[in-house]
Short mmCIF file of C-alpha atoms in Angstrom, two decimals:
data_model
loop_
_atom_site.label_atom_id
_atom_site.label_comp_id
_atom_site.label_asym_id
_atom_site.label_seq_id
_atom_site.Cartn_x
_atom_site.Cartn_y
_atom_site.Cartn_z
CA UNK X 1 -30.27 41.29 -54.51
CA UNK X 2 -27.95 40.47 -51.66
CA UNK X 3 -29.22 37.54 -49.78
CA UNK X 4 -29.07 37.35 -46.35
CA UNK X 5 -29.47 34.77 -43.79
CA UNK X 6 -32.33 34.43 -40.64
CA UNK X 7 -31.15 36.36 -37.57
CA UNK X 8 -30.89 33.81 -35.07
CA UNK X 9 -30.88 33.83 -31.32
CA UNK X 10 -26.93 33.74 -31.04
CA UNK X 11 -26.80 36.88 -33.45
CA UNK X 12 -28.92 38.92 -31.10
CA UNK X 13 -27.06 37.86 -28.43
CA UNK X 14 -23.88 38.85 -30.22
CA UNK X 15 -25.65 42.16 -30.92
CA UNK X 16 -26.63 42.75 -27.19
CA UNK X 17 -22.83 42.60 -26.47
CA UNK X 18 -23.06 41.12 -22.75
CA UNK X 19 -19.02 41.71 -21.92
CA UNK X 20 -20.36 45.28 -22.38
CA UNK X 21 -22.99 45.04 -19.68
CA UNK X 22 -20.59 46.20 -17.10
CA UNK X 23 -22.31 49.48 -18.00
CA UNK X 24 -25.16 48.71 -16.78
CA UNK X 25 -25.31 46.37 -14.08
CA UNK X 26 -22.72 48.54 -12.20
CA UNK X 27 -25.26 51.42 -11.77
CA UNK X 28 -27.73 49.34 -10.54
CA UNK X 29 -25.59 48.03 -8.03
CA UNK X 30 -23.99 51.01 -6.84
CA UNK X 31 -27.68 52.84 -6.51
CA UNK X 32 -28.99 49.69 -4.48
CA UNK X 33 -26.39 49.87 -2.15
CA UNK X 34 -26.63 53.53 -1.71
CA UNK X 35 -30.63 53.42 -1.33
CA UNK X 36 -29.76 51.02 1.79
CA UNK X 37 -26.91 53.36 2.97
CA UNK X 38 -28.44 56.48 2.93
CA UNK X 39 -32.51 55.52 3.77
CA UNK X 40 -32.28 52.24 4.69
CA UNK X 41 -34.31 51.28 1.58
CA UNK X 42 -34.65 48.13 0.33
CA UNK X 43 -36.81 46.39 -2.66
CA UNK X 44 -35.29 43.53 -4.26
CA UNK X 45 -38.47 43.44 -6.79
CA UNK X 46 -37.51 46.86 -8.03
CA UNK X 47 -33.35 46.69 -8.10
CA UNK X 48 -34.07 43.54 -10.24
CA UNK X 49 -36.58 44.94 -12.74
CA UNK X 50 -34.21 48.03 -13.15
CA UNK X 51 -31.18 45.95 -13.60
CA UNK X 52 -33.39 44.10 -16.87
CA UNK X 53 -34.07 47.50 -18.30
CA UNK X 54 -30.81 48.61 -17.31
CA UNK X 55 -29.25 45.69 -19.64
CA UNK X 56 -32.05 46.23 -22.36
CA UNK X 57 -31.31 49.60 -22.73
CA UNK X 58 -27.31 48.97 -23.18
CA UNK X 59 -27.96 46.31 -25.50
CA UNK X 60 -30.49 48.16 -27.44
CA UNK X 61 -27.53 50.92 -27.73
CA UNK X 62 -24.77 48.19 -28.75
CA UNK X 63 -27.55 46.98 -31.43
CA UNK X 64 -28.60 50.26 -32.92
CA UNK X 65 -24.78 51.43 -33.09
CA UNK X 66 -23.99 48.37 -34.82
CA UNK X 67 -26.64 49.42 -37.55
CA UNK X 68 -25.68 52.85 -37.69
CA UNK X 69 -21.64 51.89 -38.59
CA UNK X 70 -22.62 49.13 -40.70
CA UNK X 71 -24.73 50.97 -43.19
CA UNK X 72 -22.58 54.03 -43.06
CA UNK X 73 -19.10 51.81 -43.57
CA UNK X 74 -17.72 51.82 -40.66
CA UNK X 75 -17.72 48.39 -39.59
CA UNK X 76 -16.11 46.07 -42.28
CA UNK X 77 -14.65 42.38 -42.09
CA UNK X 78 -11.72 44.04 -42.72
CA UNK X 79 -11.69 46.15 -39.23
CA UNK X 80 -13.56 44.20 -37.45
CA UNK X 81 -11.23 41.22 -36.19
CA UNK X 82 -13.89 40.56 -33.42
CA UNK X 83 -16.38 38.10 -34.98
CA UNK X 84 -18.43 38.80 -31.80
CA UNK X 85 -18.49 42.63 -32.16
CA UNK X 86 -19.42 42.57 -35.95
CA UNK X 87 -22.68 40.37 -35.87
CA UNK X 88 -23.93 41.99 -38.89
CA UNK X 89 -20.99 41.28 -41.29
CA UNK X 90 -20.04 37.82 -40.01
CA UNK X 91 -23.78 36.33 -39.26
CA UNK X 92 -24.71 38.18 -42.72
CA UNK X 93 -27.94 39.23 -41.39
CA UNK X 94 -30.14 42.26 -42.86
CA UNK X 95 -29.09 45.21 -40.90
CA UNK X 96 -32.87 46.09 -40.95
CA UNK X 97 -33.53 43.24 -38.48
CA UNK X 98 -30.85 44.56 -36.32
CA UNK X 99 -32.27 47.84 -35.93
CA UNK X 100 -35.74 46.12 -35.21
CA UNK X 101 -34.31 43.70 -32.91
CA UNK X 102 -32.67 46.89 -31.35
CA UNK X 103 -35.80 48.86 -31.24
CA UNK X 104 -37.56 45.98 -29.53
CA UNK X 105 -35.20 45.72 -26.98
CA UNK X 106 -36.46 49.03 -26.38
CA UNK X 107 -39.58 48.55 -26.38
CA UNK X 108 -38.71 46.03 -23.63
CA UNK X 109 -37.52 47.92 -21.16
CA UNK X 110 -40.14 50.35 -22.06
CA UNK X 111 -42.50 47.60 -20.64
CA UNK X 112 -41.26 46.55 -17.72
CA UNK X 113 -40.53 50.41 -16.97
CA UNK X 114 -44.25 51.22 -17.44
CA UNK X 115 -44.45 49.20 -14.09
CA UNK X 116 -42.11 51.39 -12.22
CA UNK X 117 -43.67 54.49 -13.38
CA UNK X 118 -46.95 53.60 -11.99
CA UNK X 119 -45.59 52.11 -8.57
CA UNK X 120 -43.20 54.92 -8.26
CA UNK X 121 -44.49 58.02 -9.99
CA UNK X 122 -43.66 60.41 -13.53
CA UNK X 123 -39.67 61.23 -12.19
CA UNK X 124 -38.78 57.53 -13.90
CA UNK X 125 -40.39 58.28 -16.76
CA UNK X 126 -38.25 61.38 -17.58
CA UNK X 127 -35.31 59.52 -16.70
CA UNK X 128 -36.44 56.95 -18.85
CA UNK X 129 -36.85 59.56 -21.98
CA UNK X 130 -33.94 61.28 -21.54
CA UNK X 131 -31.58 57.54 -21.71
CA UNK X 132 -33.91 56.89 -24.97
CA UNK X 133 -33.00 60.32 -26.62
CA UNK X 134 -29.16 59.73 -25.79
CA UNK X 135 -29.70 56.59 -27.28
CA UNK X 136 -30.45 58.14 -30.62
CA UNK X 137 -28.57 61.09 -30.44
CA UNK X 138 -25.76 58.69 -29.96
CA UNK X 139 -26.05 56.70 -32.80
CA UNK X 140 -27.87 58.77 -35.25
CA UNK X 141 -28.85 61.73 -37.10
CA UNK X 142 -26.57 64.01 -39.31
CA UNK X 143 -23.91 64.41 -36.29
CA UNK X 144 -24.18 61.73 -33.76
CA UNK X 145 -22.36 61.82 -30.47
CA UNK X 146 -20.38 58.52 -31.30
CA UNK X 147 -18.91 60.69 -33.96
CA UNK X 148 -17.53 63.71 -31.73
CA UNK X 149 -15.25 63.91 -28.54
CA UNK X 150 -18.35 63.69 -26.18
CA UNK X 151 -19.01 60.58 -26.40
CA UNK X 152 -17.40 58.99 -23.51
CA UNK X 153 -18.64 62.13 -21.28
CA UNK X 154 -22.46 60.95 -22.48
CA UNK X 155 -22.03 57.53 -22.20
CA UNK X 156 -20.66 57.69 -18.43
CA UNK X 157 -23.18 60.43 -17.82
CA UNK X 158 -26.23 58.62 -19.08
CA UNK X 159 -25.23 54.93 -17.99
CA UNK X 160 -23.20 55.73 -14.69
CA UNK X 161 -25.12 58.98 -13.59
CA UNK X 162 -28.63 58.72 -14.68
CA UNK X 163 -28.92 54.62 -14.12
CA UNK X 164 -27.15 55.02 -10.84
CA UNK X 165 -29.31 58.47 -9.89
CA UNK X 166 -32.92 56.12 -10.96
CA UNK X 167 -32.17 53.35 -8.84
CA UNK X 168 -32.31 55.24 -6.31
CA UNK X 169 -34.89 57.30 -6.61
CA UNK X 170 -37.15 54.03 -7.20
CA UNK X 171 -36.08 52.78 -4.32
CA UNK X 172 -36.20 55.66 -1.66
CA UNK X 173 -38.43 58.54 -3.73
CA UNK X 174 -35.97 60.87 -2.51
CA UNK X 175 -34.33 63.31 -5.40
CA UNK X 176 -31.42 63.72 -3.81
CA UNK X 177 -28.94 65.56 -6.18
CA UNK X 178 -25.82 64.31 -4.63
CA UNK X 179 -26.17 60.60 -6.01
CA UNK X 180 -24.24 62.16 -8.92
CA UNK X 181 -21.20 62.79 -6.57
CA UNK X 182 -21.57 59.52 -5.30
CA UNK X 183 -21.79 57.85 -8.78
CA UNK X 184 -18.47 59.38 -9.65
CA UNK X 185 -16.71 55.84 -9.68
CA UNK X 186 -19.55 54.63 -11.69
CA UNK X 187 -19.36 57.81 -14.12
CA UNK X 188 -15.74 57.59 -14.68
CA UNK X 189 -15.77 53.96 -15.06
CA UNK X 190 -18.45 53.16 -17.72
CA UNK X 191 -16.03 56.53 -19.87
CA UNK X 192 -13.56 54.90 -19.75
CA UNK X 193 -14.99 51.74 -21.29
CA UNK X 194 -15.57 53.88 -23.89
CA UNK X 195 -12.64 55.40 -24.60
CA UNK X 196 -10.99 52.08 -24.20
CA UNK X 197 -13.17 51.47 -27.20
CA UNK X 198 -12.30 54.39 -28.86
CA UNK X 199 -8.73 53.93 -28.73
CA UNK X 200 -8.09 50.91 -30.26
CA UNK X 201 -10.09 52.22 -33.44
CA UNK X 202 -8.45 55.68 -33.89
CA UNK X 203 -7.32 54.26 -37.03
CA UNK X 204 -10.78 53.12 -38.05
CA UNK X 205 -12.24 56.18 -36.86
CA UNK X 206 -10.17 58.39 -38.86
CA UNK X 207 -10.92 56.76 -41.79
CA UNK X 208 -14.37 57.33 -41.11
CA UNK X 209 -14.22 60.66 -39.96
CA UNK X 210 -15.29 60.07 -36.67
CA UNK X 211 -13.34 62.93 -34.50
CA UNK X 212 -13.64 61.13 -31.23
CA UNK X 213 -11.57 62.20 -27.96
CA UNK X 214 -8.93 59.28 -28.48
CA UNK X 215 -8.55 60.85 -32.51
CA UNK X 216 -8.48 64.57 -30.59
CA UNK X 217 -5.76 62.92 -28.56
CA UNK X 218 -3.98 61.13 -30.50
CA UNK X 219 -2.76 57.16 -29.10
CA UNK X 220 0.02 57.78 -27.04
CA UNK X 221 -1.38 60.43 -25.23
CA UNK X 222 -5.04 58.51 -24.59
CA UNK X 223 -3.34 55.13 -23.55
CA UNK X 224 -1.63 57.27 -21.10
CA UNK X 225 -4.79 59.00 -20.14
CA UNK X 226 -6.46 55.49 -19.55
CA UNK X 227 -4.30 54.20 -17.48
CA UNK X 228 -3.52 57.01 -15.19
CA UNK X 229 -7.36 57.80 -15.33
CA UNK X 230 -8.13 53.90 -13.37
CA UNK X 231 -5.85 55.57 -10.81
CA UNK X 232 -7.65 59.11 -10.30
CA UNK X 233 -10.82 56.47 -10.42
CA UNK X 234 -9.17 54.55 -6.94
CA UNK X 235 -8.88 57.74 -5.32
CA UNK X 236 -12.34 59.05 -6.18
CA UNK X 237 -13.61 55.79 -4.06
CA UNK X 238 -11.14 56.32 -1.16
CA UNK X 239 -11.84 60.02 -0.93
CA UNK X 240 -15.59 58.87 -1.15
CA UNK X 241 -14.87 56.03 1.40
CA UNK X 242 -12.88 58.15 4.31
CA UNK X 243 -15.65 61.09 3.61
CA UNK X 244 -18.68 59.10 4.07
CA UNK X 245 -18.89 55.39 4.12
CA UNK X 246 -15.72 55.82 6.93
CA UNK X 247 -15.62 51.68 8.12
CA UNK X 248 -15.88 50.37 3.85
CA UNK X 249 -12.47 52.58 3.80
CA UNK X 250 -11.02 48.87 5.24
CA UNK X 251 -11.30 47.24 1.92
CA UNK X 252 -9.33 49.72 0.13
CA UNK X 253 -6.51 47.87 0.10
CA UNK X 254 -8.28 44.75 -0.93
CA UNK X 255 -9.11 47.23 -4.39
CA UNK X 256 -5.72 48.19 -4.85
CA UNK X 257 -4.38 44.51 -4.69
CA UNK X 258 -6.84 43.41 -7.42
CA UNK X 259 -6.79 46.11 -9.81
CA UNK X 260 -3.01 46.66 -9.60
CA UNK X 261 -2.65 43.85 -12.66
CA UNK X 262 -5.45 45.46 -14.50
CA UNK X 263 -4.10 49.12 -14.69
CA UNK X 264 -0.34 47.50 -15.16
CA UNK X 265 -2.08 45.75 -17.96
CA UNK X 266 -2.96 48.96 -19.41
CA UNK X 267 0.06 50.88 -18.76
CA UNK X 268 1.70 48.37 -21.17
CA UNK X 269 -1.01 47.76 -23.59
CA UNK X 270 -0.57 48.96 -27.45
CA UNK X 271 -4.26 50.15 -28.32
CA UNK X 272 -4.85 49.19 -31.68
CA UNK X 273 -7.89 47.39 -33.20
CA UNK X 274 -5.66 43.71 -33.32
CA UNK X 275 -5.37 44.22 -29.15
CA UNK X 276 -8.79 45.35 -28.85
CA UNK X 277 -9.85 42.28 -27.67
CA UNK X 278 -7.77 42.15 -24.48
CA UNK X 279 -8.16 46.14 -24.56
CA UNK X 280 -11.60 45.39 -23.62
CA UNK X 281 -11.69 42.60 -21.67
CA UNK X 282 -9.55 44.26 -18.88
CA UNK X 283 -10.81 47.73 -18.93
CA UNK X 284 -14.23 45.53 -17.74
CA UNK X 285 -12.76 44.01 -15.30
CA UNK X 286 -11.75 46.58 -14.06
CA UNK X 287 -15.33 48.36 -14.30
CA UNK X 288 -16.70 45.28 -12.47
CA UNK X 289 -13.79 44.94 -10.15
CA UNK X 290 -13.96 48.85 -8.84
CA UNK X 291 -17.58 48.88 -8.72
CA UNK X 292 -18.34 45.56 -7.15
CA UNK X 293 -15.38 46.83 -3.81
CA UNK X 294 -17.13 50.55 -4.06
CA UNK X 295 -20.71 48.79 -3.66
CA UNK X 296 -19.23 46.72 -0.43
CA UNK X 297 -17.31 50.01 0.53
CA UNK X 298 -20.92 51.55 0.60
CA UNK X 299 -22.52 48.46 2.41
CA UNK X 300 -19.94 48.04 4.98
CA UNK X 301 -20.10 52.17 6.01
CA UNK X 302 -23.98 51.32 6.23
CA UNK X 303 -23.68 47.78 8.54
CA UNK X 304 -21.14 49.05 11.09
CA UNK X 305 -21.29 53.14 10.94
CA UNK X 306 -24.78 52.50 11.11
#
């Protein structure tokens, strides 16, 4: 019987992934600053006790996908040149207690959500459901997502759109359809964090059968997509800038100077799972860097067009 050692704190940690977290902390942001932009709403309380689930909830998926590739092969020491993304092999920990740890991180953010669904009312709590189900479909079950081309479509769907779209309803009450448009940045972003992902293990993947976009693609044609992708992803917040939030529109420029290096970065970068690594730590940057200018684009359109 294989023996395996305690999980410890740094193992969860490693589980929870935090250089992933871009994915959800942007949301949160973005839907704070538009509850103040378009009502005028403001609750500290609340943006902060969303932001905890928003992070439980991400790591809960990084823990329970790390489960999921582990027991099915995926993830060996051999692929895996990450010791931080491969907690399971390197920490040798029973892949059971990863899957609890991952289902109590739900259970978590179930908790502190139970608080919002009482102050605010049932809409949260649909929200909330819907994220959980994603969360398995993603990872499990004969056919998850993970395993097909619509996985970065979900994943900046569920994390951009839905995170972005409860924010603000918890903050204003207001089910106004249109956050969606105006989560775009966030959308496209958190996708492409996946298929980052995605591209540096096509060869991985293959081996595993998993027919993701990037495999669809093939690698020349999704490092190309990436890159030109952060550009469409500047002028979805300039369009979104001159069209409503008309005075944020001056920091534009300010975006361009500091992503420039990232998506140059990119343009150069061969995806493969040895460059994954610095793969990942710029297409992050980049999430943080485009949503952190598009959240003071929104604020500034709100202070002085106000």
């Amino acid at each position: 019987m294989k023996q395996y050692r305690k999980m410890t704190p740094k193992a969860i940690v490693e589980l929870a992934a935090p250089p992933s977290w871009a994915a959800a902390v942007c949301p949160v942001f973005v839907g704070t600053a538009l509850a103040y932009a378009l009502e005028g709403a403001v609750n500290l309380l609340f943006s902060f006790l969303l932001l905890c689930i928003a992070i439980l909830m991400q790591s809960a998926v990084n823990t329970i996908n790390d489960y999921f590739d582990f027991v099915k092969g995926t993830d060996t020491a051999a692929n895996c040149v990450d010791v931080n993304d491969a907690s399971i092999i390197y920490n040798q920990i029973n892949p059971l207690s990863a899957l609890f740890a991952g289902l109590a991180m739900l259970g978590l953010a179930g908790l502190v959500g139970l608080y919002l669904i009482i102050m605010t009312g049932l809409t949260l709590l649909w929200i909330g459901l819907a994220g959980v189900a994603a969360i398995a479909l993603y990872s499990a079950g004969p056919l998850p997502i993970s395993y097909t081309p619509l996985g970065e479509a979900v994943s900046g769907f569920v994390m951009g759109g839905l995170i972005t779209y409860a924010t603000y309803f918890a903050l204003t009450l207001s089910g106004d359809w249109l956050i969606f448009y105006f989560a775009a940045p966030t959308i496209l972003t958190i996708g492409l964090i996946m298929m980052t992902n995605n591209t540096c293990d096509i060869s991985r993947d293959i081996e595993a059968c998993r027919y993701t976009l990037p495999v669809l693609l093939g690698k020349k044609r999704s490092s190309f997509l990436l890159a030109a992708a952060y550009i469409l992803v500047f002028f979805t917040v300039a369009h979104l800038a001159f069209w409503e939030f008309r005075w944020g529109s001056l920091v534009l420029p300010l975006l361009a100077f500091r992503i420039y290096p990232g998506i140059k970065t990119m343009f150069g970068l061969d995806f493969n799972h040895l460059n994954r690594i610095i793969a990942m730590k710029t297409t992050v940057k980049l999430a943080y860097q485009i949503n952190f200018y598009y959240t003071l684009i929104i604020l500034l359109g709100a202070w002085i067009g106000g």
